[in-house]
mmCIF file with all atom_site columns, C-alpha atoms in Angstrom:
data_model
loop_
_atom_site.group_PDB
_atom_site.id
_atom_site.type_symbol
_atom_site.label_atom_id
_atom_site.label_alt_id
_atom_site.label_comp_id
_atom_site.label_asym_id
_atom_site.label_entity_id
_atom_site.label_seq_id
_atom_site.pdbx_PDB_ins_code
_atom_site.Cartn_x
_atom_site.Cartn_y
_atom_site.Cartn_z
_atom_site.occupancy
_atom_site.B_iso_or_equiv
_atom_site.pdbx_formal_charge
_atom_site.auth_seq_id
_atom_site.auth_comp_id
_atom_site.auth_asym_id
_atom_site.auth_atom_id
_atom_site.pdbx_PDB_model_num
ATOM 1   C CA . UNK A 1 1   ? 12.078  4.988  66.956  1.00 56.00 ? 1   UNK A CA 1
ATOM 2   C CA . UNK A 1 2   ? 13.663  2.809  64.322  1.00 77.00 ? 2   UNK A CA 1
ATOM 3   C CA . UNK A 1 3   ? 10.335  1.186  63.606  1.00 75.00 ? 3   UNK A CA 1
ATOM 4   C CA . UNK A 1 4   ? 8.697   4.615  63.186  1.00 74.00 ? 4   UNK A CA 1
ATOM 5   C CA . UNK A 1 5   ? 11.416  5.831  60.876  1.00 74.00 ? 5   UNK A CA 1
ATOM 6   C CA . UNK A 1 6   ? 11.227  2.623  58.873  1.00 77.00 ? 6   UNK A CA 1
ATOM 7   C CA . UNK A 1 7   ? 7.464   3.002  58.553  1.00 72.00 ? 7   UNK A CA 1
ATOM 8   C CA . UNK A 1 8   ? 7.855   6.631  57.468  1.00 69.00 ? 8   UNK A CA 1
ATOM 9   C CA . UNK A 1 9   ? 10.473  5.704  54.903  1.00 72.00 ? 9   UNK A CA 1
ATOM 10  C CA . UNK A 1 10  ? 8.307   2.836  53.682  1.00 71.00 ? 10  UNK A CA 1
ATOM 11  C CA . UNK A 1 11  ? 5.342   5.165  53.256  1.00 71.00 ? 11  UNK A CA 1
ATOM 12  C CA . UNK A 1 12  ? 7.502   7.683  51.372  1.00 70.00 ? 12  UNK A CA 1
ATOM 13  C CA . UNK A 1 13  ? 8.878   5.005  49.031  1.00 69.00 ? 13  UNK A CA 1
ATOM 14  C CA . UNK A 1 14  ? 5.367   3.640  48.497  1.00 70.00 ? 14  UNK A CA 1
ATOM 15  C CA . UNK A 1 15  ? 4.065   7.127  47.692  1.00 70.00 ? 15  UNK A CA 1
ATOM 16  C CA . UNK A 1 16  ? 6.875   7.725  45.208  1.00 66.00 ? 16  UNK A CA 1
ATOM 17  C CA . UNK A 1 17  ? 6.242   4.366  43.568  1.00 67.00 ? 17  UNK A CA 1
ATOM 18  C CA . UNK A 1 18  ? 2.528   5.140  43.308  1.00 71.00 ? 18  UNK A CA 1
ATOM 19  C CA . UNK A 1 19  ? 3.255   8.587  41.870  1.00 64.00 ? 19  UNK A CA 1
ATOM 20  C CA . UNK A 1 20  ? 5.713   7.131  39.355  1.00 67.00 ? 20  UNK A CA 1
ATOM 21  C CA . UNK A 1 21  ? 3.243   4.480  38.348  1.00 68.00 ? 21  UNK A CA 1
ATOM 22  C CA . UNK A 1 22  ? 0.511   7.094  37.904  1.00 63.00 ? 22  UNK A CA 1
ATOM 23  C CA . UNK A 1 23  ? 2.809   9.196  35.710  1.00 66.00 ? 23  UNK A CA 1
ATOM 24  C CA . UNK A 1 24  ? 3.701   6.220  33.512  1.00 65.00 ? 24  UNK A CA 1
ATOM 25  C CA . UNK A 1 25  ? 0.050   5.216  33.247  1.00 68.00 ? 25  UNK A CA 1
ATOM 26  C CA . UNK A 1 26  ? -0.963  8.800  32.453  1.00 67.00 ? 26  UNK A CA 1
ATOM 27  C CA . UNK A 1 27  ? 1.655   9.101  29.731  1.00 66.00 ? 27  UNK A CA 1
ATOM 28  C CA . UNK A 1 28  ? 0.620   5.778  28.231  1.00 62.00 ? 28  UNK A CA 1
ATOM 29  C CA . UNK A 1 29  ? -3.027  6.855  28.222  1.00 62.00 ? 29  UNK A CA 1
ATOM 30  C CA . UNK A 1 30  ? -2.146  10.202 26.646  1.00 57.00 ? 30  UNK A CA 1
ATOM 31  C CA . UNK A 1 31  ? -0.096  8.461  23.957  1.00 65.00 ? 31  UNK A CA 1
ATOM 32  C CA . UNK A 1 32  ? -2.930  6.049  23.266  1.00 68.00 ? 32  UNK A CA 1
ATOM 33  C CA . UNK A 1 33  ? -5.401  8.915  22.940  1.00 73.00 ? 33  UNK A CA 1
ATOM 34  C CA . UNK A 1 34  ? -3.040  10.777 20.611  1.00 63.00 ? 34  UNK A CA 1
ATOM 35  C CA . UNK A 1 35  ? -2.592  7.655  18.458  1.00 61.00 ? 35  UNK A CA 1
ATOM 36  C CA . UNK A 1 36  ? -6.369  7.221  18.248  1.00 76.00 ? 36  UNK A CA 1
ATOM 37  C CA . UNK A 1 37  ? -6.823  10.910 17.376  1.00 69.00 ? 37  UNK A CA 1
ATOM 38  C CA . UNK A 1 38  ? -4.163  10.687 14.642  1.00 78.00 ? 38  UNK A CA 1
ATOM 39  C CA . UNK A 1 39  ? -5.652  7.478  13.252  1.00 82.00 ? 39  UNK A CA 1
ATOM 40  C CA . UNK A 1 40  ? -9.106  9.077  13.059  1.00 88.00 ? 40  UNK A CA 1
ATOM 41  C CA . UNK A 1 41  ? -7.756  12.178 11.286  1.00 86.00 ? 41  UNK A CA 1
ATOM 42  C CA . UNK A 1 42  ? -5.899  10.022 8.806   1.00 89.00 ? 42  UNK A CA 1
ATOM 43  C CA . UNK A 1 43  ? -8.953  7.857  8.236   1.00 90.00 ? 43  UNK A CA 1
ATOM 44  C CA . UNK A 1 44  ? -11.076 10.962 7.598   1.00 92.00 ? 44  UNK A CA 1
ATOM 45  C CA . UNK A 1 45  ? -8.485  12.425 5.219   1.00 92.00 ? 45  UNK A CA 1
ATOM 46  C CA . UNK A 1 46  ? -8.224  9.165  3.257   1.00 93.00 ? 46  UNK A CA 1
ATOM 47  C CA . UNK A 1 47  ? -12.005 8.704  3.118   1.00 92.00 ? 47  UNK A CA 1
ATOM 48  C CA . UNK A 1 48  ? -12.565 12.301 1.981   1.00 95.00 ? 48  UNK A CA 1
ATOM 49  C CA . UNK A 1 49  ? -9.951  11.932 -0.733  1.00 95.00 ? 49  UNK A CA 1
ATOM 50  C CA . UNK A 1 50  ? -11.366 8.652  -2.000  1.00 95.00 ? 50  UNK A CA 1
ATOM 51  C CA . UNK A 1 51  ? -14.871 10.140 -1.974  1.00 95.00 ? 51  UNK A CA 1
ATOM 52  C CA . UNK A 1 52  ? -13.670 13.125 -4.007  1.00 96.00 ? 52  UNK A CA 1
ATOM 53  C CA . UNK A 1 53  ? -11.895 10.777 -6.448  1.00 96.00 ? 53  UNK A CA 1
ATOM 54  C CA . UNK A 1 54  ? -15.120 8.829  -6.868  1.00 96.00 ? 54  UNK A CA 1
ATOM 55  C CA . UNK A 1 55  ? -17.140 11.988 -7.567  1.00 97.00 ? 55  UNK A CA 1
ATOM 56  C CA . UNK A 1 56  ? -14.544 13.169 -10.080 1.00 97.00 ? 56  UNK A CA 1
ATOM 57  C CA . UNK A 1 57  ? -14.549 9.797  -11.822 1.00 96.00 ? 57  UNK A CA 1
ATOM 58  C CA . UNK A 1 58  ? -18.339 9.844  -12.104 1.00 97.00 ? 58  UNK A CA 1
ATOM 59  C CA . UNK A 1 59  ? -18.104 13.310 -13.676 1.00 97.00 ? 59  UNK A CA 1
ATOM 60  C CA . UNK A 1 60  ? -15.457 12.095 -16.119 1.00 97.00 ? 60  UNK A CA 1
ATOM 61  C CA . UNK A 1 61  ? -17.602 9.078  -17.019 1.00 96.00 ? 61  UNK A CA 1
ATOM 62  C CA . UNK A 1 62  ? -20.413 11.500 -17.868 1.00 97.00 ? 62  UNK A CA 1
ATOM 63  C CA . UNK A 1 63  ? -18.087 13.338 -20.268 1.00 97.00 ? 63  UNK A CA 1
ATOM 64  C CA . UNK A 1 64  ? -17.056 10.068 -21.875 1.00 97.00 ? 64  UNK A CA 1
ATOM 65  C CA . UNK A 1 65  ? -20.697 9.020  -22.210 1.00 96.00 ? 65  UNK A CA 1
ATOM 66  C CA . UNK A 1 66  ? -21.548 12.336 -23.869 1.00 97.00 ? 66  UNK A CA 1
ATOM 67  C CA . UNK A 1 67  ? -18.706 11.808 -26.357 1.00 96.00 ? 67  UNK A CA 1
ATOM 68  C CA . UNK A 1 68  ? -19.931 8.346  -27.432 1.00 94.00 ? 68  UNK A CA 1
ATOM 69  C CA . UNK A 1 69  ? -22.499 9.702  -29.892 1.00 92.00 ? 69  UNK A CA 1
ATOM 70  C CA . UNK A 1 70  ? -21.490 9.998  -33.534 1.00 90.00 ? 70  UNK A CA 1
ATOM 71  C CA . UNK A 1 71  ? -22.212 13.728 -33.319 1.00 93.00 ? 71  UNK A CA 1
ATOM 72  C CA . UNK A 1 72  ? -22.045 14.650 -29.632 1.00 96.00 ? 72  UNK A CA 1
ATOM 73  C CA . UNK A 1 73  ? -23.974 17.628 -28.277 1.00 97.00 ? 73  UNK A CA 1
ATOM 74  C CA . UNK A 1 74  ? -21.012 19.930 -27.676 1.00 97.00 ? 74  UNK A CA 1
ATOM 75  C CA . UNK A 1 75  ? -22.840 22.157 -25.189 1.00 98.00 ? 75  UNK A CA 1
ATOM 76  C CA . UNK A 1 76  ? -23.657 19.079 -23.141 1.00 97.00 ? 76  UNK A CA 1
ATOM 77  C CA . UNK A 1 77  ? -20.057 17.856 -23.422 1.00 97.00 ? 77  UNK A CA 1
ATOM 78  C CA . UNK A 1 78  ? -18.738 21.266 -22.309 1.00 97.00 ? 78  UNK A CA 1
ATOM 79  C CA . UNK A 1 79  ? -21.124 21.441 -19.350 1.00 98.00 ? 79  UNK A CA 1
ATOM 80  C CA . UNK A 1 80  ? -20.085 17.978 -18.246 1.00 98.00 ? 80  UNK A CA 1
ATOM 81  C CA . UNK A 1 81  ? -16.437 18.903 -18.719 1.00 97.00 ? 81  UNK A CA 1
ATOM 82  C CA . UNK A 1 82  ? -16.908 21.977 -16.505 1.00 98.00 ? 82  UNK A CA 1
ATOM 83  C CA . UNK A 1 83  ? -18.459 19.763 -13.838 1.00 98.00 ? 83  UNK A CA 1
ATOM 84  C CA . UNK A 1 84  ? -15.504 17.378 -14.140 1.00 97.00 ? 84  UNK A CA 1
ATOM 85  C CA . UNK A 1 85  ? -13.029 20.254 -13.710 1.00 97.00 ? 85  UNK A CA 1
ATOM 86  C CA . UNK A 1 86  ? -14.875 21.424 -10.573 1.00 97.00 ? 86  UNK A CA 1
ATOM 87  C CA . UNK A 1 87  ? -14.751 17.895 -9.164  1.00 97.00 ? 87  UNK A CA 1
ATOM 88  C CA . UNK A 1 88  ? -11.041 17.644 -9.997  1.00 96.00 ? 88  UNK A CA 1
ATOM 89  C CA . UNK A 1 89  ? -10.402 20.787 -7.955  1.00 96.00 ? 89  UNK A CA 1
ATOM 90  C CA . UNK A 1 90  ? -12.094 19.101 -4.999  1.00 96.00 ? 90  UNK A CA 1
ATOM 91  C CA . UNK A 1 91  ? -9.795  16.116 -5.419  1.00 96.00 ? 91  UNK A CA 1
ATOM 92  C CA . UNK A 1 92  ? -6.745  18.381 -5.335  1.00 96.00 ? 92  UNK A CA 1
ATOM 93  C CA . UNK A 1 93  ? -7.971  20.031 -2.125  1.00 96.00 ? 93  UNK A CA 1
ATOM 94  C CA . UNK A 1 94  ? -8.591  16.651 -0.507  1.00 96.00 ? 94  UNK A CA 1
ATOM 95  C CA . UNK A 1 95  ? -5.140  15.448 -1.634  1.00 96.00 ? 95  UNK A CA 1
ATOM 96  C CA . UNK A 1 96  ? -3.454  18.231 0.318   1.00 95.00 ? 96  UNK A CA 1
ATOM 97  C CA . UNK A 1 97  ? -4.832  16.884 3.591   1.00 93.00 ? 97  UNK A CA 1
ATOM 98  C CA . UNK A 1 98  ? -3.722  13.348 2.754   1.00 95.00 ? 98  UNK A CA 1
ATOM 99  C CA . UNK A 1 99  ? -0.234  14.676 2.021   1.00 94.00 ? 99  UNK A CA 1
ATOM 100 C CA . UNK A 1 100 ? -0.187  16.417 5.405   1.00 91.00 ? 100 UNK A CA 1
ATOM 101 C CA . UNK A 1 101 ? -1.633  13.500 7.375   1.00 87.00 ? 101 UNK A CA 1
ATOM 102 C CA . UNK A 1 102 ? -0.238  10.518 5.556   1.00 84.00 ? 102 UNK A CA 1
ATOM 103 C CA . UNK A 1 103 ? 3.076   8.767  5.964   1.00 94.00 ? 103 UNK A CA 1
ATOM 104 C CA . UNK A 1 104 ? 5.282   8.392  2.850   1.00 95.00 ? 104 UNK A CA 1
ATOM 105 C CA . UNK A 1 105 ? 3.704   5.061  1.845   1.00 95.00 ? 105 UNK A CA 1
ATOM 106 C CA . UNK A 1 106 ? 0.252   6.637  1.547   1.00 96.00 ? 106 UNK A CA 1
ATOM 107 C CA . UNK A 1 107 ? 1.560   9.790  -0.131  1.00 96.00 ? 107 UNK A CA 1
ATOM 108 C CA . UNK A 1 108 ? 3.391   7.668  -2.703  1.00 97.00 ? 108 UNK A CA 1
ATOM 109 C CA . UNK A 1 109 ? 0.196   5.713  -3.404  1.00 97.00 ? 109 UNK A CA 1
ATOM 110 C CA . UNK A 1 110 ? -1.725  8.985  -3.667  1.00 97.00 ? 110 UNK A CA 1
ATOM 111 C CA . UNK A 1 111 ? 0.710   10.232 -6.324  1.00 97.00 ? 111 UNK A CA 1
ATOM 112 C CA . UNK A 1 112 ? 0.072   7.004  -8.228  1.00 97.00 ? 112 UNK A CA 1
ATOM 113 C CA . UNK A 1 113 ? -3.634  7.874  -8.270  1.00 97.00 ? 113 UNK A CA 1
ATOM 114 C CA . UNK A 1 114 ? -2.874  11.462 -9.296  1.00 97.00 ? 114 UNK A CA 1
ATOM 115 C CA . UNK A 1 115 ? -0.711  10.387 -12.231 1.00 98.00 ? 115 UNK A CA 1
ATOM 116 C CA . UNK A 1 116 ? -3.161  7.733  -13.411 1.00 98.00 ? 116 UNK A CA 1
ATOM 117 C CA . UNK A 1 117 ? -6.053  10.215 -13.214 1.00 97.00 ? 117 UNK A CA 1
ATOM 118 C CA . UNK A 1 118 ? -4.060  12.850 -15.109 1.00 97.00 ? 118 UNK A CA 1
ATOM 119 C CA . UNK A 1 119 ? -3.240  10.325 -17.840 1.00 97.00 ? 119 UNK A CA 1
ATOM 120 C CA . UNK A 1 120 ? -6.922  9.441  -18.243 1.00 97.00 ? 120 UNK A CA 1
ATOM 121 C CA . UNK A 1 121 ? -8.045  13.078 -18.178 1.00 97.00 ? 121 UNK A CA 1
ATOM 122 C CA . UNK A 1 122 ? -5.474  13.933 -20.860 1.00 97.00 ? 122 UNK A CA 1
ATOM 123 C CA . UNK A 1 123 ? -7.063  11.434 -23.258 1.00 97.00 ? 123 UNK A CA 1
ATOM 124 C CA . UNK A 1 124 ? -10.585 12.673 -22.506 1.00 97.00 ? 124 UNK A CA 1
ATOM 125 C CA . UNK A 1 125 ? -9.548  16.314 -23.017 1.00 97.00 ? 125 UNK A CA 1
ATOM 126 C CA . UNK A 1 126 ? -8.110  15.367 -26.401 1.00 97.00 ? 126 UNK A CA 1
ATOM 127 C CA . UNK A 1 127 ? -11.371 13.606 -27.220 1.00 97.00 ? 127 UNK A CA 1
ATOM 128 C CA . UNK A 1 128 ? -13.285 16.786 -26.341 1.00 97.00 ? 128 UNK A CA 1
ATOM 129 C CA . UNK A 1 129 ? -10.979 18.900 -28.534 1.00 97.00 ? 129 UNK A CA 1
ATOM 130 C CA . UNK A 1 130 ? -11.407 16.428 -31.389 1.00 97.00 ? 130 UNK A CA 1
ATOM 131 C CA . UNK A 1 131 ? -15.193 16.513 -30.988 1.00 97.00 ? 131 UNK A CA 1
ATOM 132 C CA . UNK A 1 132 ? -15.137 20.320 -31.251 1.00 96.00 ? 132 UNK A CA 1
ATOM 133 C CA . UNK A 1 133 ? -12.957 20.050 -34.360 1.00 96.00 ? 133 UNK A CA 1
ATOM 134 C CA . UNK A 1 134 ? -15.287 17.340 -35.736 1.00 95.00 ? 134 UNK A CA 1
ATOM 135 C CA . UNK A 1 135 ? -12.235 15.090 -36.066 1.00 95.00 ? 135 UNK A CA 1
ATOM 136 C CA . UNK A 1 136 ? -13.177 11.442 -35.579 1.00 94.00 ? 136 UNK A CA 1
ATOM 137 C CA . UNK A 1 137 ? -9.899  9.983  -36.849 1.00 95.00 ? 137 UNK A CA 1
ATOM 138 C CA . UNK A 1 138 ? -8.680  8.998  -33.339 1.00 96.00 ? 138 UNK A CA 1
ATOM 139 C CA . UNK A 1 139 ? -12.021 8.325  -31.685 1.00 95.00 ? 139 UNK A CA 1
ATOM 140 C CA . UNK A 1 140 ? -11.786 4.509  -31.599 1.00 95.00 ? 140 UNK A CA 1
ATOM 141 C CA . UNK A 1 141 ? -8.126  4.590  -30.577 1.00 97.00 ? 141 UNK A CA 1
ATOM 142 C CA . UNK A 1 142 ? -8.755  7.169  -27.841 1.00 97.00 ? 142 UNK A CA 1
ATOM 143 C CA . UNK A 1 143 ? -11.808 5.303  -26.568 1.00 96.00 ? 143 UNK A CA 1
ATOM 144 C CA . UNK A 1 144 ? -9.691  2.165  -26.150 1.00 97.00 ? 144 UNK A CA 1
ATOM 145 C CA . UNK A 1 145 ? -6.844  4.164  -24.586 1.00 98.00 ? 145 UNK A CA 1
ATOM 146 C CA . UNK A 1 146 ? -9.272  5.785  -22.136 1.00 97.00 ? 146 UNK A CA 1
ATOM 147 C CA . UNK A 1 147 ? -10.557 2.353  -21.099 1.00 97.00 ? 147 UNK A CA 1
ATOM 148 C CA . UNK A 1 148 ? -6.988  1.148  -20.554 1.00 98.00 ? 148 UNK A CA 1
ATOM 149 C CA . UNK A 1 149 ? -6.110  4.211  -18.490 1.00 97.00 ? 149 UNK A CA 1
ATOM 150 C CA . UNK A 1 150 ? -9.322  3.874  -16.503 1.00 97.00 ? 150 UNK A CA 1
ATOM 151 C CA . UNK A 1 151 ? -8.200  0.380  -15.519 1.00 98.00 ? 151 UNK A CA 1
ATOM 152 C CA . UNK A 1 152 ? -4.787  1.720  -14.466 1.00 98.00 ? 152 UNK A CA 1
ATOM 153 C CA . UNK A 1 153 ? -6.536  4.371  -12.357 1.00 97.00 ? 153 UNK A CA 1
ATOM 154 C CA . UNK A 1 154 ? -8.645  1.672  -10.733 1.00 97.00 ? 154 UNK A CA 1
ATOM 155 C CA . UNK A 1 155 ? -5.475  -0.261 -9.866  1.00 98.00 ? 155 UNK A CA 1
ATOM 156 C CA . UNK A 1 156 ? -3.867  2.884  -8.430  1.00 98.00 ? 156 UNK A CA 1
ATOM 157 C CA . UNK A 1 157 ? -6.919  3.530  -6.245  1.00 97.00 ? 157 UNK A CA 1
ATOM 158 C CA . UNK A 1 158 ? -6.730  -0.070 -4.992  1.00 96.00 ? 158 UNK A CA 1
ATOM 159 C CA . UNK A 1 159 ? -3.076  0.549  -4.133  1.00 96.00 ? 159 UNK A CA 1
ATOM 160 C CA . UNK A 1 160 ? -4.001  3.663  -2.175  1.00 96.00 ? 160 UNK A CA 1
ATOM 161 C CA . UNK A 1 161 ? -6.695  1.777  -0.271  1.00 94.00 ? 161 UNK A CA 1
ATOM 162 C CA . UNK A 1 162 ? -4.178  -0.942 0.600   1.00 94.00 ? 162 UNK A CA 1
ATOM 163 C CA . UNK A 1 163 ? -1.593  1.597  1.785   1.00 95.00 ? 163 UNK A CA 1
ATOM 164 C CA . UNK A 1 164 ? -4.230  3.378  3.881   1.00 93.00 ? 164 UNK A CA 1
ATOM 165 C CA . UNK A 1 165 ? -5.456  0.107  5.382   1.00 92.00 ? 165 UNK A CA 1
ATOM 166 C CA . UNK A 1 166 ? -1.881  -0.813 6.282   1.00 92.00 ? 166 UNK A CA 1
ATOM 167 C CA . UNK A 1 167 ? -1.280  2.531  8.022   1.00 91.00 ? 167 UNK A CA 1
ATOM 168 C CA . UNK A 1 168 ? -4.606  2.431  9.817   1.00 90.00 ? 168 UNK A CA 1
ATOM 169 C CA . UNK A 1 169 ? -4.110  -1.188 10.835  1.00 87.00 ? 169 UNK A CA 1
ATOM 170 C CA . UNK A 1 170 ? -7.537  -1.930 9.408   1.00 69.00 ? 170 UNK A CA 1
ATOM 171 C CA . UNK A 1 171 ? -7.547  -5.256 7.583   1.00 59.00 ? 171 UNK A CA 1
ATOM 172 C CA . UNK A 1 172 ? -11.285 -5.006 7.029   1.00 59.00 ? 172 UNK A CA 1
ATOM 173 C CA . UNK A 1 173 ? -11.035 -2.121 4.533   1.00 55.00 ? 173 UNK A CA 1
ATOM 174 C CA . UNK A 1 174 ? -12.309 -3.463 1.262   1.00 55.00 ? 174 UNK A CA 1
ATOM 175 C CA . UNK A 1 175 ? -9.739  -3.563 -1.487  1.00 50.00 ? 175 UNK A CA 1
ATOM 176 C CA . UNK A 1 176 ? -12.046 -4.521 -4.359  1.00 50.00 ? 176 UNK A CA 1
#
């Protein structure tokens, strides 16, 4: 009888150990899946934001190109400026998702991009106003300032890419 009871107790302990092990394994698998899901959502949010930033920057470059002429075609400048504004709205929408998904390090880097982009856009808007007023007194100065601010924006975008790569654990993200 003692041998039977010992066997029964052994089977019960073995079953409990197996059940406990299965629960731990299940929780670990669920956590791993959640981490992968979160990483993918963050990656998508960061990629969408950076894509929107790129599209906005291309639109702003088109405005700057249109302003290079001695007497720019103001209708063309205005059309390109409208396109830029539409692209900027897309950037703001994409930023909201990064703010929701990103940890503070990425959000801080995102705000660096936002501020650098705003500083550049401010100069270009002034250049557009001056073109409408046929005022060329600041054109050379503003062109140089826009180039400087474009470089600062580029640096801010690199900082955002680095912060995103750090969060995603992806050392192969290009930081050029």
